[in-house]
Amino acid sequence: MSDNQLPLWEVFVQSKPGLPHKHSGSVHAADAEMALQNARDLYTRRNEGTSIWVVPANEIVASNPDDAESFFDPSNDKIYRHPTFYEMPEGAKHI
Amino acid sequence: MLEQAFQAKIDRDEKIEPKDWMPDDYRKHLIRQMSQHAHSEVIGMQPEGNWITRAPSLRSKVVLLAKIQDEAGHGLYLYSAAETLGISRDELLDALHEGRAKYSSIFNYPSLTWSDIGAIGWLVDGAAIVNQVSLQRTSFGPYSRAMIRICKEESFHQRQGYEIMADMALGSPEQKAMAQDSLNRWWWPSLMMFGPHDSDSPNSGNASKWKIKRESNDELRQKFIDKTIQQAEVIGLTVPDPDLKWNEERGHYDFGEIDWEEFYQVVKGNGPCNKQRLVHHKKAHDEGAWVREAAQAYAQKQREKLQVA
């Protein structure tokens, strides 16, 4: 029988207050508390973090890279969502 | 068609991510290389662990502990990255225990003296850094990100080792002799860490086309030699190679022939410590089983309590 390595958790670390949490990697742990402690020991040994999120790996839903083209297609032709689309009268400032 | 799109992506220097389509052989190559890399980090803790209780000062003991903890961490980054390819930690460890997966042969040499700890940090980690700096640009995203993280931490290791070597080399004549002896024993095995000559390297064909490997074994080995010789000179030690000579024309050091017979013997399992390393890893793993079971039983109980409440 194969030995049990405990469930997999994905780890997200916030490096400074105010910044978003970024994916760092994963850890194995029996429960959320152990996952947090393992993540702290593994991914923040040098003050890399001010906050950690752990998420059971099988709870993460991801878009499929094979569908990326059609999935993100709706935004491709809407260049009017960018400020550079608009023509500003000459001489206008601070806009 | 899929394969063409995959190769085009690699040619554009875009990273391949775990859910992207990839050829089976690309996946297999990565699992082999990354797990070997992870196992090396973990097995590498053993020769260093050998000196924790005998470190000559509290400072050196604290530092050595931190370094060994880093090696465990590096192993875990790499296991975590390898698991994104759809292989479980159990399978990776089974392959190690059954001898189907390898680890770097350098860790099958014994750490006999305190200056060996210096030589391991300076030379073994030094050689690993040259390889890992190159691997930061590898084509598989999770592997590349793990390498970037590891490289940030690894230079502490090399400096720690070089400091030990420098202290010994500039100490009493006995200490200097001990440092020179360590250099003599670790120099050639460190050069072997880069693997066979490019002309004899069985795994590099597709690895460079797929940009898993960005520089060849011989290129990396030359880089390591070129930067290490000066460091040896600064602390008054001599590299044990009578053929070593600066080649003005090439802009590199020429060096003597590596004993490949020794290399293949150690790879095959006949090095000084092969058996000891694996037996110890298995023992530590088996003896930790009850901890994993207890943690799981506890987690299960807590979940049941929540459901009742």
Short mmCIF file of C-alpha atoms in Angstrom, two decimals:
data_model
loop_
_atom_site.label_atom_id
_atom_site.label_comp_id
_atom_site.label_asym_id
_atom_site.label_seq_id
_atom_site.Cartn_x
_atom_site.Cartn_y
_atom_site.Cartn_z
CA MET A 1 0.00 0.00 0.00
CA SER A 2 1.19 3.44 -0.83
CA ASP A 3 1.93 5.70 2.11
CA ASN A 4 -0.35 8.67 2.62
CA GLN A 5 1.27 12.06 2.09
CA LEU A 6 -1.77 14.08 3.29
CA PRO A 7 -3.97 16.35 1.11
CA LEU A 8 -2.48 19.03 -1.11
CA TRP A 9 -3.01 22.75 -0.44
CA GLU A 10 -2.11 25.68 -2.68
CA VAL A 11 -0.33 28.57 -0.97
CA PHE A 12 -0.72 32.30 -1.64
CA VAL A 13 1.55 34.79 0.10
CA GLN A 14 1.19 38.53 0.51
CA SER A 15 4.70 39.95 0.59
CA LYS A 16 3.82 43.41 1.98
CA PRO A 17 0.70 45.01 3.41
CA GLY A 18 -1.42 46.42 0.61
CA LEU A 19 -0.14 44.07 -2.10
CA PRO A 20 -2.19 41.18 -3.55
CA HIS A 21 -1.61 37.58 -2.45
CA LYS A 22 0.50 35.72 -4.99
CA HIS A 23 0.71 32.00 -5.65
CA SER A 24 3.89 30.51 -4.13
CA GLY A 25 3.47 26.76 -4.49
CA SER A 26 1.85 24.00 -2.49
CA VAL A 27 2.16 22.04 0.75
CA HIS A 28 0.78 18.78 2.11
CA ALA A 29 -1.22 18.99 5.36
CA ALA A 30 -3.95 17.19 7.26
CA ASP A 31 -5.97 20.31 8.01
CA ALA A 32 -6.07 24.06 7.47
CA GLU A 33 -4.07 24.93 10.57
CA MET A 34 -1.28 22.55 9.66
CA ALA A 35 -1.35 23.83 6.09
CA LEU A 36 -0.85 27.40 7.31
CA GLN A 37 2.03 26.39 9.56
CA ASN A 38 3.72 24.33 6.87
CA ALA A 39 3.28 27.16 4.38
CA ARG A 40 4.84 29.60 6.85
CA ASP A 41 7.82 27.30 7.41
CA LEU A 42 8.29 26.62 3.72
CA TYR A 43 7.55 29.88 1.93
CA THR A 44 8.36 32.63 4.46
CA ARG A 45 11.69 31.65 6.01
CA ARG A 46 13.14 35.09 5.20
CA ASN A 47 10.37 37.54 6.02
CA GLU A 48 8.78 37.11 2.61
CA GLY A 49 5.26 37.37 3.98
CA THR A 50 2.80 39.43 5.97
CA SER A 51 -0.17 37.15 5.27
CA ILE A 52 -0.80 33.66 3.88
CA TRP A 53 -3.83 32.03 2.28
CA VAL A 54 -4.07 28.25 1.90
CA VAL A 55 -6.71 26.63 -0.30
CA PRO A 56 -7.37 22.90 -0.78
CA ALA A 57 -5.87 22.23 -4.22
CA ASN A 58 -8.94 20.32 -5.42
CA GLU A 59 -11.20 23.31 -4.64
CA ILE A 60 -9.48 25.56 -7.17
CA VAL A 61 -11.35 26.04 -10.42
CA ALA A 62 -9.19 27.16 -13.33
CA SER A 63 -9.95 28.16 -16.91
CA ASN A 64 -8.81 25.73 -19.55
CA PRO A 65 -5.79 26.89 -21.58
CA ASP A 66 -7.13 25.07 -24.66
CA ASP A 67 -10.17 27.36 -24.59
CA ALA A 68 -8.19 30.50 -23.85
CA GLU A 69 -8.76 32.01 -27.28
CA SER A 70 -12.54 31.78 -27.32
CA PHE A 71 -12.81 32.30 -23.59
CA PHE A 72 -11.07 35.67 -23.65
CA ASP A 73 -12.35 36.61 -27.09
CA PRO A 74 -15.19 38.91 -25.91
CA SER A 75 -12.71 41.57 -24.82
CA ASN A 76 -10.58 41.49 -27.97
CA ASP A 77 -12.64 43.86 -30.11
CA LYS A 78 -13.53 46.42 -27.46
CA ILE A 79 -10.66 48.79 -27.79
CA TYR A 80 -12.96 51.62 -26.62
CA ARG A 81 -12.36 50.25 -23.11
CA HIS A 82 -8.88 51.73 -23.24
CA PRO A 83 -8.24 55.44 -22.66
CA THR A 84 -6.02 55.65 -25.73
CA PHE A 85 -9.11 55.06 -27.93
CA TYR A 86 -10.34 58.63 -27.39
CA GLU A 87 -9.17 61.68 -29.24
CA MET A 88 -8.55 64.67 -27.05
CA PRO A 89 -8.83 68.23 -28.34
CA GLU A 90 -5.44 69.84 -28.71
CA GLY A 91 -4.35 71.91 -25.74
CA ALA A 92 -6.48 70.13 -23.13
CA LYS A 93 -4.41 69.44 -20.04
CA HIS A 94 -4.51 66.98 -17.16
CA ILE A 95 -6.69 64.47 -19.01
CA MET B 1 -0.47 20.15 -34.98
CA LEU B 2 -0.58 20.31 -31.17
CA GLU B 3 3.12 19.53 -31.13
CA GLN B 4 3.84 22.35 -33.57
CA ALA B 5 1.92 24.86 -31.47
CA PHE B 6 3.80 23.62 -28.40
CA GLN B 7 7.18 23.99 -30.08
CA ALA B 8 6.24 27.41 -31.45
CA LYS B 9 5.40 28.55 -27.95
CA ILE B 10 8.77 27.36 -26.69
CA ASP B 11 10.55 29.02 -29.60
CA ARG B 12 8.86 32.30 -28.62
CA ASP B 13 10.31 31.79 -25.13
CA GLU B 14 6.88 31.50 -23.55
CA LYS B 15 6.54 29.26 -20.51
CA ILE B 16 4.62 25.99 -20.59
CA GLU B 17 2.14 25.75 -17.70
CA PRO B 18 0.82 22.54 -16.08
CA LYS B 19 -2.55 22.48 -17.85
CA ASP B 20 -1.12 23.28 -21.30
CA TRP B 21 -0.85 20.48 -23.82
CA MET B 22 2.64 18.93 -23.83
CA PRO B 23 4.23 15.89 -25.48
CA ASP B 24 4.39 12.83 -23.23
CA ASP B 25 8.15 12.80 -23.48
CA TYR B 26 8.36 16.42 -22.32
CA ARG B 27 6.29 15.52 -19.26
CA LYS B 28 8.37 12.41 -18.62
CA HIS B 29 11.65 14.24 -19.02
CA LEU B 30 10.54 16.92 -16.57
CA ILE B 31 9.29 14.45 -13.98
CA ARG B 32 12.59 12.60 -14.19
CA GLN B 33 14.73 15.72 -13.97
CA MET B 34 12.68 17.60 -11.37
CA SER B 35 12.25 14.61 -9.07
CA GLN B 36 15.95 13.84 -9.33
CA HIS B 37 16.61 17.45 -8.42
CA ALA B 38 14.18 17.31 -5.46
CA HIS B 39 15.63 14.03 -4.18
CA SER B 40 19.13 15.54 -4.39
CA GLU B 41 18.14 18.45 -2.16
CA VAL B 42 16.68 16.10 0.42
CA ILE B 43 19.43 13.45 0.36
CA GLY B 44 21.94 16.32 0.45
CA MET B 45 20.81 17.04 4.00
CA GLN B 46 22.52 13.87 5.21
CA PRO B 47 26.23 14.64 4.72
CA GLU B 48 25.65 18.04 6.32
CA GLY B 49 23.45 16.71 9.11
CA ASN B 50 26.41 14.56 10.05
CA TRP B 51 28.13 17.66 11.49
CA ILE B 52 25.32 19.47 13.34
CA THR B 53 26.26 18.08 16.74
CA ARG B 54 29.96 18.68 16.12
CA ALA B 55 29.88 22.18 14.64
CA PRO B 56 32.79 24.08 16.21
CA SER B 57 30.78 27.06 17.49
CA LEU B 58 27.23 28.06 18.29
CA ARG B 59 27.28 30.43 15.32
CA SER B 60 28.35 27.73 12.89
CA LYS B 61 25.76 25.36 14.34
CA VAL B 62 22.87 27.81 13.95
CA VAL B 63 23.98 28.57 10.40
CA LEU B 64 24.33 24.91 9.47
CA LEU B 65 20.85 24.17 10.83
CA ALA B 66 19.39 27.02 8.78
CA LYS B 67 21.18 25.79 5.69
CA ILE B 68 19.92 22.24 6.09
CA GLN B 69 16.41 23.55 6.64
CA ASP B 70 16.77 25.43 3.35
CA GLU B 71 17.74 22.20 1.59
CA ALA B 72 14.55 20.59 2.87
CA GLY B 73 12.67 23.65 1.63
CA HIS B 74 14.27 23.43 -1.80
CA GLY B 75 13.30 19.78 -2.01
CA LEU B 76 9.72 20.71 -1.19
CA TYR B 77 9.55 23.55 -3.76
CA LEU B 78 10.66 21.07 -6.37
CA TYR B 79 8.32 18.26 -5.29
CA SER B 80 5.51 20.80 -5.34
CA ALA B 81 6.46 21.87 -8.88
CA ALA B 82 6.79 18.24 -10.04
CA GLU B 83 3.35 17.39 -8.63
CA THR B 84 1.77 19.91 -11.03
CA LEU B 85 2.66 17.42 -13.78
CA GLY B 86 0.15 14.95 -12.36
CA ILE B 87 2.43 12.70 -10.34
CA SER B 88 1.86 12.27 -6.59
CA ARG B 89 4.37 12.71 -3.81
CA ASP B 90 3.91 9.03 -2.94
CA GLU B 91 4.92 7.95 -6.44
CA LEU B 92 7.94 10.24 -6.38
CA LEU B 93 9.14 8.84 -3.05
CA ASP B 94 8.45 5.25 -4.09
CA ALA B 95 10.60 5.75 -7.17
CA LEU B 96 13.43 7.01 -4.97
CA HIS B 97 13.12 4.16 -2.49
CA GLU B 98 12.97 1.53 -5.20
CA GLY B 99 15.99 3.00 -6.98
CA ARG B 100 14.05 3.97 -10.12
CA ALA B 101 14.74 7.65 -9.48
CA LYS B 102 18.25 8.96 -8.94
CA TYR B 103 19.71 11.83 -6.97
CA SER B 104 22.96 13.67 -7.48
CA SER B 105 25.88 11.29 -7.00
CA ILE B 106 27.86 13.90 -5.09
CA PHE B 107 25.88 13.05 -1.96
CA ASN B 108 27.20 9.52 -2.00
CA TYR B 109 30.55 10.83 -0.77
CA PRO B 110 31.12 11.05 3.01
CA SER B 111 31.65 14.27 4.98
CA LEU B 112 34.68 13.26 7.03
CA THR B 113 35.84 16.56 8.52
CA TRP B 114 34.44 19.97 9.42
CA SER B 115 36.16 21.50 6.41
CA ASP B 116 34.16 19.07 4.25
CA ILE B 117 31.14 21.13 5.31
CA GLY B 118 33.00 24.13 3.92
CA ALA B 119 33.81 22.29 0.71
CA ILE B 120 30.21 21.17 0.28
CA GLY B 121 28.90 24.72 0.58
CA TRP B 122 31.60 26.28 -1.55
CA LEU B 123 31.98 23.64 -4.29
CA VAL B 124 28.84 21.50 -4.28
CA ASP B 125 26.44 24.39 -3.78
CA GLY B 126 28.64 26.49 -6.05
CA ALA B 127 28.29 23.95 -8.85
CA ALA B 128 24.56 23.63 -8.13
CA ILE B 129 24.15 27.40 -8.41
CA VAL B 130 25.75 27.49 -11.87
CA ASN B 131 23.29 24.84 -12.99
CA GLN B 132 20.32 26.43 -11.26
CA VAL B 133 20.96 29.95 -12.52
CA SER B 134 20.74 28.48 -16.00
CA LEU B 135 17.56 26.57 -15.11
CA GLN B 136 15.78 29.76 -14.04
CA ARG B 137 15.06 30.17 -17.76
CA THR B 138 13.79 26.60 -18.24
CA SER B 139 10.62 26.34 -20.31
CA PHE B 140 8.30 24.77 -17.69
CA GLY B 141 6.76 27.56 -15.60
CA PRO B 142 6.60 25.90 -12.15
CA TYR B 143 10.17 24.58 -12.49
CA SER B 144 11.45 27.99 -13.53
CA ARG B 145 9.68 29.71 -10.62
CA ALA B 146 11.05 27.17 -8.13
CA MET B 147 14.54 27.76 -9.50
CA ILE B 148 14.26 31.53 -9.15
CA ARG B 149 13.29 31.07 -5.53
CA ILE B 150 16.06 28.58 -4.87
CA CYS B 151 18.75 30.75 -6.47
CA LYS B 152 17.85 33.64 -4.17
CA GLU B 153 18.51 31.42 -1.17
CA GLU B 154 21.42 29.42 -2.48
CA SER B 155 24.07 32.14 -2.47
CA PHE B 156 23.92 32.18 1.33
CA HIS B 157 24.93 28.52 1.19
CA GLN B 158 27.92 29.07 -1.00
CA ARG B 159 29.17 32.01 1.05
CA GLN B 160 28.70 30.03 4.24
CA GLY B 161 30.87 27.23 2.82
CA TYR B 162 33.54 29.54 1.46
CA GLU B 163 33.76 31.31 4.82
CA ILE B 164 34.46 27.97 6.54
CA MET B 165 37.11 27.14 3.93
CA ALA B 166 38.71 30.57 4.28
CA ASP B 167 38.80 30.31 8.09
CA MET B 168 40.44 26.91 7.89
CA ALA B 169 42.84 27.79 5.09
CA LEU B 170 44.04 30.91 6.89
CA GLY B 171 44.24 29.13 10.28
CA SER B 172 46.94 26.85 11.71
CA PRO B 173 49.01 24.62 9.38
CA GLU B 174 46.88 21.64 10.48
CA GLN B 175 43.69 23.51 9.64
CA LYS B 176 45.06 24.56 6.29
CA ALA B 177 46.03 20.96 5.52
CA MET B 178 42.53 19.86 6.43
CA ALA B 179 41.02 22.45 4.08
CA GLN B 180 43.35 21.39 1.27
CA ASP B 181 42.42 17.74 1.87
CA SER B 182 38.73 18.61 1.56
CA LEU B 183 39.35 20.47 -1.69
CA ASN B 184 41.32 17.48 -2.99
CA ARG B 185 38.49 15.07 -2.28
CA TRP B 186 35.55 17.25 -3.40
CA TRP B 187 36.98 18.92 -6.50
CA TRP B 188 36.58 16.14 -9.04
CA PRO B 189 33.19 14.89 -7.79
CA SER B 190 31.98 18.51 -8.01
CA LEU B 191 33.00 18.65 -11.67
CA MET B 192 31.14 15.39 -12.23
CA MET B 193 27.94 17.00 -10.94
CA PHE B 194 27.43 18.56 -14.37
CA GLY B 195 27.12 15.11 -15.89
CA PRO B 196 28.88 13.42 -18.81
CA HIS B 197 30.49 15.32 -21.67
CA ASP B 198 27.96 16.68 -24.18
CA SER B 199 29.08 14.04 -26.65
CA ASP B 200 28.11 11.25 -24.20
CA SER B 201 25.03 12.77 -22.61
CA PRO B 202 22.00 10.53 -23.21
CA ASN B 203 19.34 12.96 -21.96
CA SER B 204 20.14 16.22 -23.67
CA GLY B 205 18.73 15.73 -27.20
CA ASN B 206 15.18 16.95 -26.77
CA ALA B 207 16.01 18.79 -23.56
CA SER B 208 17.66 21.62 -25.44
CA LYS B 209 15.11 21.67 -28.26
CA TRP B 210 12.40 21.97 -25.60
CA LYS B 211 14.50 24.48 -23.66
CA ILE B 212 14.30 22.42 -20.50
CA LYS B 213 18.07 22.71 -20.45
CA ARG B 214 19.40 26.06 -21.65
CA GLU B 215 23.13 25.35 -21.51
CA SER B 216 25.05 22.12 -22.03
CA ASN B 217 26.89 20.09 -19.36
CA ASP B 218 30.29 21.14 -20.67
CA GLU B 219 29.38 24.83 -20.88
CA LEU B 220 28.13 24.84 -17.30
CA ARG B 221 31.17 22.91 -16.03
CA GLN B 222 33.51 25.39 -17.70
CA LYS B 223 31.66 28.31 -16.08
CA PHE B 224 32.03 26.73 -12.67
CA ILE B 225 35.74 26.08 -13.10
CA ASP B 226 36.41 29.57 -14.43
CA LYS B 227 34.89 31.28 -11.44
CA THR B 228 36.11 28.90 -8.73
CA ILE B 229 39.87 28.89 -9.44
CA GLN B 230 40.28 32.51 -8.40
CA GLN B 231 38.39 31.85 -5.17
CA ALA B 232 40.79 28.99 -4.36
CA GLU B 233 43.78 31.25 -5.03
CA VAL B 234 42.47 33.97 -2.70
CA ILE B 235 42.52 31.58 0.25
CA GLY B 236 45.80 29.94 -0.76
CA LEU B 237 44.47 26.50 -1.73
CA THR B 238 45.40 24.53 -4.84
CA VAL B 239 42.97 22.69 -7.08
CA PRO B 240 44.17 19.07 -7.45
CA ASP B 241 44.61 19.12 -11.22
CA PRO B 242 48.15 19.28 -12.68
CA ASP B 243 46.70 19.99 -16.13
CA LEU B 244 44.81 23.07 -15.04
CA LYS B 245 46.03 26.09 -17.02
CA TRP B 246 44.61 29.41 -18.16
CA ASN B 247 44.09 29.37 -21.90
CA GLU B 248 44.47 32.92 -23.16
CA GLU B 249 43.10 32.10 -26.59
CA ARG B 250 39.90 30.44 -25.35
CA GLY B 251 39.50 32.83 -22.44
CA HIS B 252 38.86 29.80 -20.22
CA TYR B 253 40.78 27.38 -18.03
CA ASP B 254 41.89 24.12 -19.61
CA PHE B 255 41.55 21.21 -17.22
CA GLY B 256 42.46 17.54 -16.91
CA GLU B 257 40.35 14.53 -17.84
CA ILE B 258 37.60 13.53 -15.43
CA ASP B 259 37.59 9.93 -14.14
CA TRP B 260 34.34 8.83 -15.76
CA GLU B 261 34.76 5.28 -14.54
CA GLU B 262 34.39 6.59 -10.98
CA PHE B 263 31.38 8.64 -12.04
CA TYR B 264 29.53 5.67 -13.54
CA GLN B 265 30.41 3.45 -10.58
CA VAL B 266 28.86 5.92 -8.15
CA VAL B 267 25.80 6.42 -10.39
CA LYS B 268 25.37 2.65 -10.49
CA GLY B 269 25.26 2.51 -6.70
CA ASN B 270 28.85 1.66 -5.85
CA GLY B 271 29.86 4.95 -4.25
CA PRO B 272 31.06 5.10 -0.64
CA CYS B 273 27.62 6.00 0.85
CA ASN B 274 24.90 5.00 -1.66
CA LYS B 275 23.35 2.33 0.56
CA GLN B 276 23.60 4.34 3.76
CA ARG B 277 21.85 7.37 2.18
CA LEU B 278 18.84 5.40 0.93
CA VAL B 279 18.49 3.26 4.05
CA HIS B 280 18.52 6.39 6.20
CA HIS B 281 15.92 8.15 4.02
CA LYS B 282 13.60 5.14 4.11
CA LYS B 283 14.00 4.78 7.84
CA ALA B 284 13.20 8.46 8.51
CA HIS B 285 10.22 8.20 6.17
CA ASP B 286 8.84 5.02 7.76
CA GLU B 287 9.38 6.26 11.27
CA GLY B 288 7.41 9.40 10.42
CA ALA B 289 4.39 7.44 9.20
CA TRP B 290 2.64 7.50 12.59
CA VAL B 291 2.87 11.31 12.64
CA ARG B 292 1.08 11.58 9.30
CA GLU B 293 -1.53 9.05 10.41
CA ALA B 294 -2.10 10.85 13.71
CA ALA B 295 -2.44 14.22 11.98
CA GLN B 296 -5.02 12.78 9.64
CA ALA B 297 -6.97 11.05 12.38
CA TYR B 298 -7.04 14.32 14.31
CA ALA B 299 -8.22 16.28 11.25
CA GLN B 300 -10.95 13.70 10.64
CA LYS B 301 -12.15 13.97 14.26
CA GLN B 302 -12.27 17.76 14.07
CA ARG B 303 -14.37 17.56 10.89
CA GLU B 304 -16.78 15.12 12.53
CA LYS B 305 -17.13 17.40 15.56
CA LEU B 306 -18.03 20.29 13.26
CA GLN B 307 -20.70 18.22 11.54
CA VAL B 308 -22.32 17.25 14.84
CA ALA B 309 -22.34 20.83 16.14
#
